[in-house]
Amino acid sequence: MSEIAVVHMDLMSKGGGEAVAMNVLEALEDDHDVTLLTLTDPDIDELNDYFNTDVTDVTIRRAGHLAPKLHETYGLKYYILQNALLGRYARNHADEFDLLVSTINELGLESNSVQYIHFPFDWTVSLDNREHIFHPTVEDDSAYERLCTRVAGVDLADIRSNALLANSEWTADVVEDAYGTRPRVVYPPVDTSEFDPDTWDERERGFVTVGRIERSKRIRELIEIVDGARERGHGVHLHVIGPTVDEEYRAEVDAMAADRPYVDIEGEIDRSELVDRVCSHRYGIHGKEYEHFGMAVAELAAGGAIPFVPANGGQHVIVDDRDELQYDSVADAVEKIDCVLSESSARQRDLRVPPETIRRQFGRERFKDEIRTVVAERLNGRETVTPPTV
């Protein structure tokens, strides 16, 4: 057995990146001795229930003292510095392992590693369109940027020497822009096993949105979109499902929903309830702009819903590039939704992506097989990524 360290900041955030990390742990634990290097003490049983995974044999190790303390004290306030410290810890302990696997983007891992990029940190501040970076990041030529970059120890040669994976072609384009090398695309693991969609006629005429309740998810705008659809004569409602990670924003969303009986802010619910909501509603909606992939969108499609998504980022691949399901603004979303909901039931059914297509392209077994292959290639010293672009 090989000794492998999986590097991830906080599994209890319960987002798409954490789903990737849990599936990587599950994929590797049977054939390798796996250690999770992290900043928290994750509840693996709770995470298994949440993500429908079966991680049972992983050693948990906190990455030193400073980064975990920063995370405990400040949450996401010093997000980039925390990841820089996490990467530095992993690098300093790399000789204890045969392979490092980062599931939280590119870190300063000088040794043999696999790095799964949801969206690049852009340590070298090279991106042409940095406003598209959805997570907190370093600012060009700031003291904070210089500190984080120095701590992270990332340079182009380091990035190019490791096996880079990206969650979509769109993210791969962004990584290539930042570092001049193109990652291999490995779509993230979408859990389709529990979805048993109701027939179209049985489904409620409402929307479901799934994701963490925080500002970048644009839930306020989603409520405005549903308002607009109702003003057009469509008696639809909205379920907002996902853990709260921004209490201030949650209060804003709750205030909007207070006088709208057709908006239900459910928050975090059991996985079985989430699956039931998706399978019993006709429509899904996603608000995050420049989404790197959109695992929640893929789950909506897997459950037989018609998902409406912003017309930027990587989520367009999930809706098969259908223009009628992609919107540029709140007003555009209302127009697109009005057009689709005014169509016959037969026409609406035709807009759905077949669940078997979602399983084939984005399913979990496919993901775990690809991860095992990449890890085996790296352990055997074979190249996994393309050479630098010119």
mmCIF file of C-alpha atoms in Angstrom:
data_model
loop_
_atom_site.group_PDB
_atom_site.id
_atom_site.type_symbol
_atom_site.label_atom_id
_atom_site.label_comp_id
_atom_site.label_asym_id
_atom_site.label_seq_id
_atom_site.Cartn_x
_atom_site.Cartn_y
_atom_site.Cartn_z
ATOM 1 C CA MET A 1 0.000 0.000 0.000
ATOM 2 C CA SER A 2 1.121 3.546 -0.738
ATOM 3 C CA GLU A 3 0.920 6.353 1.811
ATOM 4 C CA ILE A 4 -1.275 9.132 0.394
ATOM 5 C CA ALA A 5 -2.208 12.481 1.963
ATOM 6 C CA VAL A 6 -5.378 14.215 0.794
ATOM 7 C CA VAL A 7 -5.217 17.959 1.483
ATOM 8 C CA HIS A 8 -8.444 19.900 2.107
ATOM 9 C CA MET A 9 -9.182 22.892 4.322
ATOM 10 C CA ASP A 10 -12.615 22.209 5.853
ATOM 11 C CA LEU A 11 -14.832 19.270 4.901
ATOM 12 C CA MET A 12 -17.630 20.567 7.123
ATOM 13 C CA SER A 13 -18.281 23.405 4.650
ATOM 14 C CA LYS A 14 -20.332 20.789 2.754
ATOM 15 C CA GLY A 15 -20.034 22.287 -0.711
ATOM 16 C CA GLY A 16 -19.113 20.840 -4.078
ATOM 17 C CA GLY A 17 -15.414 20.856 -3.230
ATOM 18 C CA GLU A 18 -16.118 18.824 -0.125
ATOM 19 C CA ALA A 19 -18.121 16.315 -2.182
ATOM 20 C CA VAL A 20 -15.051 15.919 -4.390
ATOM 21 C CA ALA A 21 -12.816 15.418 -1.342
ATOM 22 C CA MET A 22 -15.096 12.802 0.227
ATOM 23 C CA ASN A 23 -15.305 10.855 -3.028
ATOM 24 C CA VAL A 24 -11.517 11.000 -3.421
ATOM 25 C CA LEU A 25 -11.113 9.599 0.101
ATOM 26 C CA GLU A 26 -13.611 6.847 -0.675
ATOM 27 C CA ALA A 27 -11.909 6.038 -3.984
ATOM 28 C CA LEU A 28 -8.448 5.660 -2.438
ATOM 29 C CA GLU A 29 -8.914 4.231 1.059
ATOM 30 C CA ASP A 30 -9.266 0.558 0.050
ATOM 31 C CA ASP A 31 -5.963 0.397 -1.842
ATOM 32 C CA HIS A 32 -3.834 2.911 0.086
ATOM 33 C CA ASP A 33 -3.147 4.221 3.577
ATOM 34 C CA VAL A 34 -4.888 7.607 3.411
ATOM 35 C CA THR A 35 -4.376 10.597 5.710
ATOM 36 C CA LEU A 36 -6.486 13.753 5.527
ATOM 37 C CA LEU A 37 -4.493 16.938 6.177
ATOM 38 C CA THR A 38 -7.017 19.589 7.211
ATOM 39 C CA LEU A 39 -7.714 22.563 9.475
ATOM 40 C CA THR A 40 -10.695 21.138 11.362
ATOM 41 C CA ASP A 41 -11.928 17.978 13.070
ATOM 42 C CA PRO A 42 -14.501 16.737 10.544
ATOM 43 C CA ASP A 43 -17.406 14.514 11.547
ATOM 44 C CA ILE A 44 -16.930 11.761 8.969
ATOM 45 C CA ASP A 45 -20.174 9.979 9.881
ATOM 46 C CA GLU A 46 -22.145 13.188 9.375
ATOM 47 C CA LEU A 47 -20.356 13.821 6.078
ATOM 48 C CA ASN A 48 -21.047 10.278 4.892
ATOM 49 C CA ASP A 49 -24.740 10.848 5.563
ATOM 50 C CA TYR A 50 -24.701 14.240 3.844
ATOM 51 C CA PHE A 51 -22.814 13.157 0.722
ATOM 52 C CA ASN A 52 -24.016 9.533 0.608
ATOM 53 C CA THR A 53 -20.403 8.327 0.787
ATOM 54 C CA ASP A 54 -18.763 5.491 2.712
ATOM 55 C CA VAL A 55 -15.448 6.789 4.060
ATOM 56 C CA THR A 56 -14.389 4.495 6.911
ATOM 57 C CA ASP A 57 -10.608 4.123 7.065
ATOM 58 C CA VAL A 58 -8.902 7.512 6.928
ATOM 59 C CA THR A 59 -6.485 9.080 9.418
ATOM 60 C CA ILE A 60 -7.318 12.710 10.283
ATOM 61 C CA ARG A 61 -4.436 15.088 10.990
ATOM 62 C CA ARG A 62 -4.678 18.798 11.705
ATOM 63 C CA ALA A 63 -2.193 20.805 9.664
ATOM 64 C CA GLY A 64 -0.152 22.309 12.472
ATOM 65 C CA HIS A 65 -1.452 24.959 14.878
ATOM 66 C CA LEU A 66 -1.501 28.387 13.195
ATOM 67 C CA ALA A 67 -3.770 27.672 10.226
ATOM 68 C CA PRO A 68 -6.363 25.715 12.262
ATOM 69 C CA LYS A 69 -6.394 28.534 14.841
ATOM 70 C CA LEU A 70 -6.893 31.150 12.118
ATOM 71 C CA HIS A 71 -9.778 29.143 10.718
ATOM 72 C CA GLU A 72 -11.359 28.611 14.125
ATOM 73 C CA THR A 73 -11.069 32.314 14.991
ATOM 74 C CA TYR A 74 -11.778 34.070 11.705
ATOM 75 C CA GLY A 75 -13.643 31.574 9.522
ATOM 76 C CA LEU A 76 -13.142 32.529 5.873
ATOM 77 C CA LYS A 77 -11.734 35.994 6.572
ATOM 78 C CA TYR A 78 -8.155 34.939 5.830
ATOM 79 C CA TYR A 79 -9.123 32.182 3.411
ATOM 80 C CA ILE A 80 -6.122 32.472 1.103
ATOM 81 C CA LEU A 81 -3.595 32.703 3.935
ATOM 82 C CA GLN A 82 -5.148 29.621 5.543
ATOM 83 C CA ASN A 83 -4.757 27.675 2.301
ATOM 84 C CA ALA A 84 -1.209 28.959 1.873
ATOM 85 C CA LEU A 85 -0.361 27.671 5.350
ATOM 86 C CA LEU A 86 -2.144 24.381 4.643
ATOM 87 C CA GLY A 87 -0.117 23.894 1.465
ATOM 88 C CA ARG A 88 3.089 24.792 3.266
ATOM 89 C CA TYR A 89 2.373 22.243 5.997
ATOM 90 C CA ALA A 90 1.695 19.539 3.402
ATOM 91 C CA ARG A 91 4.895 20.425 1.554
ATOM 92 C CA ASN A 92 6.963 20.312 4.743
ATOM 93 C CA HIS A 93 5.609 16.836 5.556
ATOM 94 C CA ALA A 94 5.660 15.486 1.998
ATOM 95 C CA ASP A 95 8.498 13.062 2.749
ATOM 96 C CA GLU A 96 6.087 11.113 4.989
ATOM 97 C CA PHE A 97 3.921 10.218 1.986
ATOM 98 C CA ASP A 98 4.265 8.678 -1.452
ATOM 99 C CA LEU A 99 1.804 11.159 -2.962
ATOM 100 C CA LEU A 100 -0.025 14.355 -2.033
ATOM 101 C CA VAL A 101 -3.521 14.969 -3.426
ATOM 102 C CA SER A 102 -5.014 18.456 -3.075
ATOM 103 C CA THR A 103 -8.774 18.672 -3.476
ATOM 104 C CA ILE A 104 -8.825 22.420 -2.784
ATOM 105 C CA ASN A 105 -7.158 23.877 -5.869
ATOM 106 C CA GLU A 106 -3.484 24.416 -6.575
ATOM 107 C CA LEU A 107 -1.200 24.636 -3.551
ATOM 108 C CA GLY A 108 2.556 24.975 -3.179
ATOM 109 C CA LEU A 109 3.226 21.246 -3.275
ATOM 110 C CA GLU A 110 6.718 20.946 -4.685
ATOM 111 C CA SER A 111 6.851 17.180 -4.474
ATOM 112 C CA ASN A 112 4.932 14.537 -6.378
ATOM 113 C CA SER A 113 1.259 15.569 -6.267
ATOM 114 C CA VAL A 114 -2.171 15.571 -7.866
ATOM 115 C CA GLN A 115 -4.072 18.861 -7.586
ATOM 116 C CA TYR A 116 -7.805 19.128 -8.321
ATOM 117 C CA ILE A 117 -8.726 22.698 -9.263
ATOM 118 C CA HIS A 118 -12.281 23.964 -8.808
ATOM 119 C CA PHE A 119 -11.112 27.494 -9.642
ATOM 120 C CA PRO A 120 -7.491 28.632 -9.372
ATOM 121 C CA PHE A 121 -6.213 30.715 -6.496
ATOM 122 C CA ASP A 122 -4.049 32.489 -9.109
ATOM 123 C CA TRP A 123 -1.059 32.796 -6.786
ATOM 124 C CA THR A 124 1.014 34.476 -9.493
ATOM 125 C CA VAL A 125 -1.729 37.089 -10.125
ATOM 126 C CA SER A 126 -1.760 36.305 -13.846
ATOM 127 C CA LEU A 127 -5.448 35.966 -14.749
ATOM 128 C CA ASP A 128 -6.785 38.387 -17.340
ATOM 129 C CA ASN A 129 -10.257 38.477 -15.728
ATOM 130 C CA ARG A 130 -9.669 38.320 -11.994
ATOM 131 C CA GLU A 131 -13.170 39.662 -11.273
ATOM 132 C CA HIS A 132 -14.410 36.185 -12.215
ATOM 133 C CA ILE A 133 -12.675 34.661 -9.187
ATOM 134 C CA PHE A 134 -15.544 33.703 -6.894
ATOM 135 C CA HIS A 135 -13.561 32.974 -3.742
ATOM 136 C CA PRO A 136 -11.594 35.491 -1.677
ATOM 137 C CA THR A 137 -8.165 35.825 -3.210
ATOM 138 C CA VAL A 138 -4.991 37.861 -3.170
ATOM 139 C CA GLU A 139 -4.929 41.381 -4.597
ATOM 140 C CA ASP A 140 -2.269 42.407 -7.057
ATOM 141 C CA ASP A 141 0.710 44.077 -5.377
ATOM 142 C CA SER A 142 -0.792 44.198 -1.886
ATOM 143 C CA ALA A 143 1.002 43.351 1.349
ATOM 144 C CA TYR A 144 -1.482 40.516 1.885
ATOM 145 C CA GLU A 145 -0.761 39.142 -1.603
ATOM 146 C CA ARG A 146 2.969 39.211 -1.001
ATOM 147 C CA LEU A 147 2.575 37.476 2.369
ATOM 148 C CA CYS A 148 0.267 34.753 1.028
ATOM 149 C CA THR A 149 2.386 34.129 -2.050
ATOM 150 C CA ARG A 150 5.558 33.920 0.042
ATOM 151 C CA VAL A 151 3.957 31.506 2.507
ATOM 152 C CA ALA A 152 2.422 29.391 -0.273
ATOM 153 C CA GLY A 153 5.705 29.083 -2.141
ATOM 154 C CA VAL A 154 3.977 28.604 -5.510
ATOM 155 C CA ASP A 155 5.661 29.313 -8.818
ATOM 156 C CA LEU A 156 5.024 28.317 -12.430
ATOM 157 C CA ALA A 157 7.572 25.512 -12.443
ATOM 158 C CA ASP A 158 5.930 24.047 -9.337
ATOM 159 C CA ILE A 159 2.453 24.171 -10.866
ATOM 160 C CA ARG A 160 3.570 22.662 -14.163
ATOM 161 C CA SER A 161 5.485 19.822 -12.528
ATOM 162 C CA ASN A 162 2.415 18.268 -10.920
ATOM 163 C CA ALA A 163 -0.686 16.525 -12.231
ATOM 164 C CA LEU A 164 -3.374 19.183 -12.561
ATOM 165 C CA LEU A 165 -7.048 18.272 -12.852
ATOM 166 C CA ALA A 166 -9.927 20.688 -13.512
ATOM 167 C CA ASN A 167 -13.640 20.291 -12.931
ATOM 168 C CA SER A 168 -14.727 21.667 -16.333
ATOM 169 C CA GLU A 169 -13.401 22.826 -19.680
ATOM 170 C CA TRP A 170 -14.182 26.378 -18.593
ATOM 171 C CA THR A 171 -12.044 26.034 -15.468
ATOM 172 C CA ALA A 172 -9.294 24.416 -17.549
ATOM 173 C CA ASP A 173 -9.319 27.522 -19.774
ATOM 174 C CA VAL A 174 -8.913 29.735 -16.699
ATOM 175 C CA VAL A 175 -6.043 27.626 -15.332
ATOM 176 C CA GLU A 176 -4.330 27.789 -18.710
ATOM 177 C CA ASP A 177 -4.738 31.578 -18.679
ATOM 178 C CA ALA A 178 -3.217 31.782 -15.196
ATOM 179 C CA TYR A 179 -0.325 29.322 -15.514
ATOM 180 C CA GLY A 180 0.220 28.528 -19.187
ATOM 181 C CA THR A 181 -0.505 24.824 -18.795
ATOM 182 C CA ARG A 182 -3.789 23.004 -19.383
ATOM 183 C CA PRO A 183 -5.161 20.532 -16.821
ATOM 184 C CA ARG A 184 -6.897 17.293 -17.601
ATOM 185 C CA VAL A 185 -10.670 17.705 -17.176
ATOM 186 C CA VAL A 186 -12.237 15.321 -14.657
ATOM 187 C CA TYR A 187 -15.855 16.261 -14.045
ATOM 188 C CA PRO A 188 -16.772 16.150 -10.338
ATOM 189 C CA PRO A 189 -18.802 13.280 -8.852
ATOM 190 C CA VAL A 190 -22.549 13.765 -9.088
ATOM 191 C CA ASP A 191 -24.511 11.377 -6.883
ATOM 192 C CA THR A 192 -27.344 10.066 -9.050
ATOM 193 C CA SER A 193 -27.970 6.817 -7.177
ATOM 194 C CA GLU A 194 -30.860 8.040 -5.021
ATOM 195 C CA PHE A 195 -32.814 9.954 -7.651
ATOM 196 C CA ASP A 196 -36.065 8.326 -8.744
ATOM 197 C CA PRO A 197 -37.859 11.159 -10.562
ATOM 198 C CA ASP A 198 -41.628 11.513 -10.387
ATOM 199 C CA THR A 199 -43.459 11.655 -13.702
ATOM 200 C CA TRP A 200 -43.799 15.132 -15.177
ATOM 201 C CA ASP A 201 -47.524 15.339 -14.444
ATOM 202 C CA GLU A 202 -46.952 14.368 -10.791
ATOM 203 C CA ARG A 203 -44.339 17.056 -10.175
ATOM 204 C CA GLU A 204 -45.091 20.364 -8.439
ATOM 205 C CA ARG A 205 -44.948 23.561 -10.499
ATOM 206 C CA GLY A 206 -42.167 25.041 -8.439
ATOM 207 C CA PHE A 207 -38.432 25.703 -8.292
ATOM 208 C CA VAL A 208 -35.701 24.183 -6.143
ATOM 209 C CA THR A 209 -32.294 25.768 -5.593
ATOM 210 C CA VAL A 210 -29.539 23.855 -3.790
ATOM 211 C CA GLY A 211 -26.320 25.287 -2.369
ATOM 212 C CA ARG A 212 -24.743 26.996 0.596
ATOM 213 C CA ILE A 213 -26.631 30.082 1.735
ATOM 214 C CA GLU A 214 -24.098 32.821 1.122
ATOM 215 C CA ARG A 215 -23.881 35.940 -1.006
ATOM 216 C CA SER A 216 -22.260 34.494 -4.131
ATOM 217 C CA LYS A 217 -25.238 32.139 -4.571
ATOM 218 C CA ARG A 218 -27.411 35.223 -5.290
ATOM 219 C CA ILE A 219 -30.493 33.867 -3.529
ATOM 220 C CA ARG A 220 -32.031 37.333 -3.266
ATOM 221 C CA GLU A 221 -31.905 37.550 -7.052
ATOM 222 C CA LEU A 222 -33.490 34.100 -7.343
ATOM 223 C CA ILE A 223 -36.400 35.285 -5.207
ATOM 224 C CA GLU A 224 -36.771 38.300 -7.510
ATOM 225 C CA ILE A 225 -36.821 35.953 -10.507
ATOM 226 C CA VAL A 226 -39.613 33.897 -8.962
ATOM 227 C CA ASP A 227 -41.448 37.157 -8.197
ATOM 228 C CA GLY A 228 -41.190 38.033 -11.881
ATOM 229 C CA ALA A 229 -42.437 34.639 -13.017
ATOM 230 C CA ARG A 230 -45.461 34.945 -10.741
ATOM 231 C CA GLU A 231 -46.182 38.410 -12.115
ATOM 232 C CA ARG A 232 -46.323 36.761 -15.556
ATOM 233 C CA GLY A 233 -49.102 34.506 -14.313
ATOM 234 C CA HIS A 234 -47.127 31.402 -13.341
ATOM 235 C CA GLY A 235 -48.129 30.177 -9.868
ATOM 236 C CA VAL A 236 -44.684 28.875 -8.966
ATOM 237 C CA HIS A 237 -42.902 28.655 -5.629
ATOM 238 C CA LEU A 238 -39.283 28.317 -4.480
ATOM 239 C CA HIS A 239 -37.470 25.992 -2.066
ATOM 240 C CA VAL A 240 -34.035 27.218 -0.901
ATOM 241 C CA ILE A 241 -31.975 24.279 0.374
ATOM 242 C CA GLY A 242 -28.445 24.242 1.785
ATOM 243 C CA PRO A 243 -26.336 24.970 4.864
ATOM 244 C CA THR A 244 -25.954 28.563 6.046
ATOM 245 C CA VAL A 245 -22.359 29.814 5.956
ATOM 246 C CA ASP A 246 -23.119 33.567 6.028
ATOM 247 C CA GLU A 247 -25.487 34.453 8.877
ATOM 248 C CA GLU A 248 -25.826 38.091 7.802
ATOM 249 C CA TYR A 249 -26.878 37.070 4.302
ATOM 250 C CA ARG A 250 -29.228 34.411 5.701
ATOM 251 C CA ALA A 251 -30.978 37.163 7.675
ATOM 252 C CA GLU A 252 -31.409 39.207 4.489
ATOM 253 C CA VAL A 253 -32.863 36.208 2.662
ATOM 254 C CA ASP A 254 -35.175 35.358 5.573
ATOM 255 C CA ALA A 255 -36.449 38.944 5.577
ATOM 256 C CA MET A 256 -37.320 38.709 1.883
ATOM 257 C CA ALA A 257 -39.085 35.392 2.386
ATOM 258 C CA ALA A 258 -41.061 36.566 5.417
ATOM 259 C CA ASP A 259 -43.820 38.185 3.358
ATOM 260 C CA ARG A 260 -43.657 35.701 0.484
ATOM 261 C CA PRO A 261 -45.518 32.502 1.389
ATOM 262 C CA TYR A 262 -44.322 30.968 -1.879
ATOM 263 C CA VAL A 263 -40.649 31.112 -0.767
ATOM 264 C CA ASP A 264 -39.488 28.441 1.687
ATOM 265 C CA ILE A 265 -35.989 28.905 3.145
ATOM 266 C CA GLU A 266 -35.411 25.332 4.293
ATOM 267 C CA GLY A 267 -31.678 25.542 4.961
ATOM 268 C CA GLU A 268 -29.796 22.293 5.515
ATOM 269 C CA ILE A 269 -32.056 19.240 5.372
ATOM 270 C CA ASP A 270 -31.525 15.491 5.284
ATOM 271 C CA ARG A 271 -30.232 14.075 2.043
ATOM 272 C CA SER A 272 -33.406 12.036 1.553
ATOM 273 C CA GLU A 273 -35.529 15.184 1.836
ATOM 274 C CA LEU A 274 -33.317 17.033 -0.643
ATOM 275 C CA VAL A 275 -33.652 14.207 -3.148
ATOM 276 C CA ASP A 276 -37.423 14.209 -2.666
ATOM 277 C CA ARG A 277 -37.657 17.972 -3.313
ATOM 278 C CA VAL A 278 -35.680 17.687 -6.535
ATOM 279 C CA CYS A 279 -37.568 14.636 -7.810
ATOM 280 C CA SER A 280 -40.976 16.147 -7.060
ATOM 281 C CA HIS A 281 -40.514 19.601 -8.654
ATOM 282 C CA ARG A 282 -40.473 20.550 -12.305
ATOM 283 C CA TYR A 283 -37.852 23.276 -12.227
ATOM 284 C CA GLY A 284 -34.485 24.084 -10.720
ATOM 285 C CA ILE A 285 -32.647 27.378 -10.631
ATOM 286 C CA HIS A 286 -29.068 28.370 -9.845
ATOM 287 C CA GLY A 287 -27.826 31.872 -9.120
ATOM 288 C CA LYS A 288 -24.045 31.675 -8.865
ATOM 289 C CA GLU A 289 -22.277 33.509 -11.670
ATOM 290 C CA TYR A 290 -19.054 32.157 -13.174
ATOM 291 C CA GLU A 291 -19.772 28.813 -11.554
ATOM 292 C CA HIS A 292 -16.806 26.534 -12.147
ATOM 293 C CA PHE A 293 -19.020 23.481 -12.759
ATOM 294 C CA GLY A 294 -22.176 23.340 -10.664
ATOM 295 C CA MET A 295 -22.697 19.986 -8.960
ATOM 296 C CA ALA A 296 -26.033 21.178 -7.594
ATOM 297 C CA VAL A 297 -27.168 21.929 -11.145
ATOM 298 C CA ALA A 298 -26.211 18.419 -12.236
ATOM 299 C CA GLU A 299 -28.186 16.970 -9.319
ATOM 300 C CA LEU A 300 -31.235 18.994 -10.356
ATOM 301 C CA ALA A 301 -30.940 17.549 -13.856
ATOM 302 C CA ALA A 302 -30.357 14.037 -12.500
ATOM 303 C CA GLY A 303 -33.607 14.358 -10.566
ATOM 304 C CA GLY A 304 -35.528 15.194 -13.722
ATOM 305 C CA ALA A 305 -35.934 18.949 -13.136
ATOM 306 C CA ILE A 306 -35.334 21.624 -15.777
ATOM 307 C CA PRO A 307 -32.487 23.796 -14.406
ATOM 308 C CA PHE A 308 -32.115 27.483 -15.304
ATOM 309 C CA VAL A 309 -28.538 28.756 -14.894
ATOM 310 C CA PRO A 310 -26.444 31.895 -15.455
ATOM 311 C CA ALA A 311 -24.998 32.032 -18.965
ATOM 312 C CA ASN A 312 -21.373 32.161 -17.802
ATOM 313 C CA GLY A 313 -18.939 29.726 -16.243
ATOM 314 C CA GLY A 314 -18.857 25.970 -16.630
ATOM 315 C CA GLN A 315 -22.457 25.028 -15.863
ATOM 316 C CA HIS A 316 -23.575 25.446 -19.490
ATOM 317 C CA VAL A 317 -22.301 21.919 -20.225
ATOM 318 C CA ILE A 318 -24.865 20.449 -17.820
ATOM 319 C CA VAL A 319 -27.823 22.007 -19.677
ATOM 320 C CA ASP A 320 -26.354 20.919 -23.017
ATOM 321 C CA ASP A 321 -25.729 24.564 -24.010
ATOM 322 C CA ARG A 322 -29.463 25.205 -24.441
ATOM 323 C CA ASP A 323 -29.907 28.953 -24.784
ATOM 324 C CA GLU A 324 -33.443 28.894 -23.368
ATOM 325 C CA LEU A 325 -32.085 27.610 -20.034
ATOM 326 C CA GLN A 326 -29.291 30.203 -19.632
ATOM 327 C CA TYR A 327 -29.859 33.769 -18.462
ATOM 328 C CA ASP A 328 -27.796 36.973 -18.267
ATOM 329 C CA SER A 329 -29.785 38.943 -15.674
ATOM 330 C CA VAL A 330 -32.864 38.822 -13.471
ATOM 331 C CA ALA A 331 -34.967 40.308 -16.267
ATOM 332 C CA ASP A 332 -33.570 37.852 -18.811
ATOM 333 C CA ALA A 333 -34.258 34.946 -16.456
ATOM 334 C CA VAL A 334 -37.880 36.037 -16.089
ATOM 335 C CA GLU A 335 -38.222 36.185 -19.886
ATOM 336 C CA LYS A 336 -36.638 32.762 -20.406
ATOM 337 C CA ILE A 337 -38.702 31.163 -17.647
ATOM 338 C CA ASP A 338 -41.904 32.746 -18.944
ATOM 339 C CA CYS A 339 -41.219 31.319 -22.404
ATOM 340 C CA VAL A 340 -40.479 27.808 -21.129
ATOM 341 C CA LEU A 341 -43.345 27.672 -18.639
ATOM 342 C CA SER A 342 -45.745 28.861 -21.341
ATOM 343 C CA GLU A 343 -44.833 25.865 -23.508
ATOM 344 C CA SER A 344 -46.791 22.623 -23.531
ATOM 345 C CA SER A 345 -45.897 19.889 -21.058
ATOM 346 C CA ALA A 346 -44.545 17.786 -23.919
ATOM 347 C CA ARG A 347 -42.195 20.573 -25.029
ATOM 348 C CA GLN A 348 -41.030 21.155 -21.448
ATOM 349 C CA ARG A 349 -40.278 17.459 -20.973
ATOM 350 C CA ASP A 350 -38.097 17.592 -24.093
ATOM 351 C CA LEU A 351 -35.938 20.301 -22.489
ATOM 352 C CA ARG A 352 -34.809 17.983 -19.708
ATOM 353 C CA VAL A 353 -31.397 16.345 -19.834
ATOM 354 C CA PRO A 354 -31.943 12.573 -19.599
ATOM 355 C CA PRO A 355 -30.848 11.315 -16.149
ATOM 356 C CA GLU A 356 -28.852 8.526 -17.815
ATOM 357 C CA THR A 357 -26.812 11.204 -19.617
ATOM 358 C CA ILE A 358 -25.988 12.824 -16.274
ATOM 359 C CA ARG A 359 -24.968 9.446 -14.834
ATOM 360 C CA ARG A 360 -22.744 8.637 -17.799
ATOM 361 C CA GLN A 361 -20.988 12.013 -18.040
ATOM 362 C CA PHE A 362 -20.867 13.095 -14.405
ATOM 363 C CA GLY A 363 -21.571 10.038 -12.218
ATOM 364 C CA ARG A 364 -19.570 9.090 -9.126
ATOM 365 C CA GLU A 365 -18.223 5.711 -10.273
ATOM 366 C CA ARG A 366 -16.812 7.351 -13.391
ATOM 367 C CA PHE A 367 -15.144 9.995 -11.180
ATOM 368 C CA LYS A 368 -13.623 7.476 -8.765
ATOM 369 C CA ASP A 369 -12.273 5.371 -11.637
ATOM 370 C CA GLU A 370 -10.601 8.446 -13.137
ATOM 371 C CA ILE A 371 -9.079 9.456 -9.790
ATOM 372 C CA ARG A 372 -7.685 5.958 -9.221
ATOM 373 C CA THR A 373 -6.176 6.016 -12.715
ATOM 374 C CA VAL A 374 -4.524 9.418 -12.229
ATOM 375 C CA VAL A 375 -3.152 8.421 -8.810
ATOM 376 C CA ALA A 376 -1.786 5.137 -10.188
ATOM 377 C CA GLU A 377 -0.127 6.986 -13.066
ATOM 378 C CA ARG A 378 1.484 9.437 -10.680
ATOM 379 C CA LEU A 379 2.679 6.739 -8.290
ATOM 380 C CA ASN A 380 4.201 4.886 -11.237
ATOM 381 C CA GLY A 381 5.939 8.029 -12.474
ATOM 382 C CA ARG A 382 3.904 8.491 -15.641
ATOM 383 C CA GLU A 383 2.868 11.924 -16.913
ATOM 384 C CA THR A 384 -0.775 12.937 -16.428
ATOM 385 C CA VAL A 385 -0.979 16.470 -17.780
ATOM 386 C CA THR A 386 -0.249 18.180 -21.061
ATOM 387 C CA PRO A 387 2.975 20.162 -21.466
ATOM 388 C CA PRO A 388 2.999 23.949 -21.014
ATOM 389 C CA THR A 389 1.161 25.852 -23.729
ATOM 390 C CA VAL A 390 3.096 28.272 -25.842
#
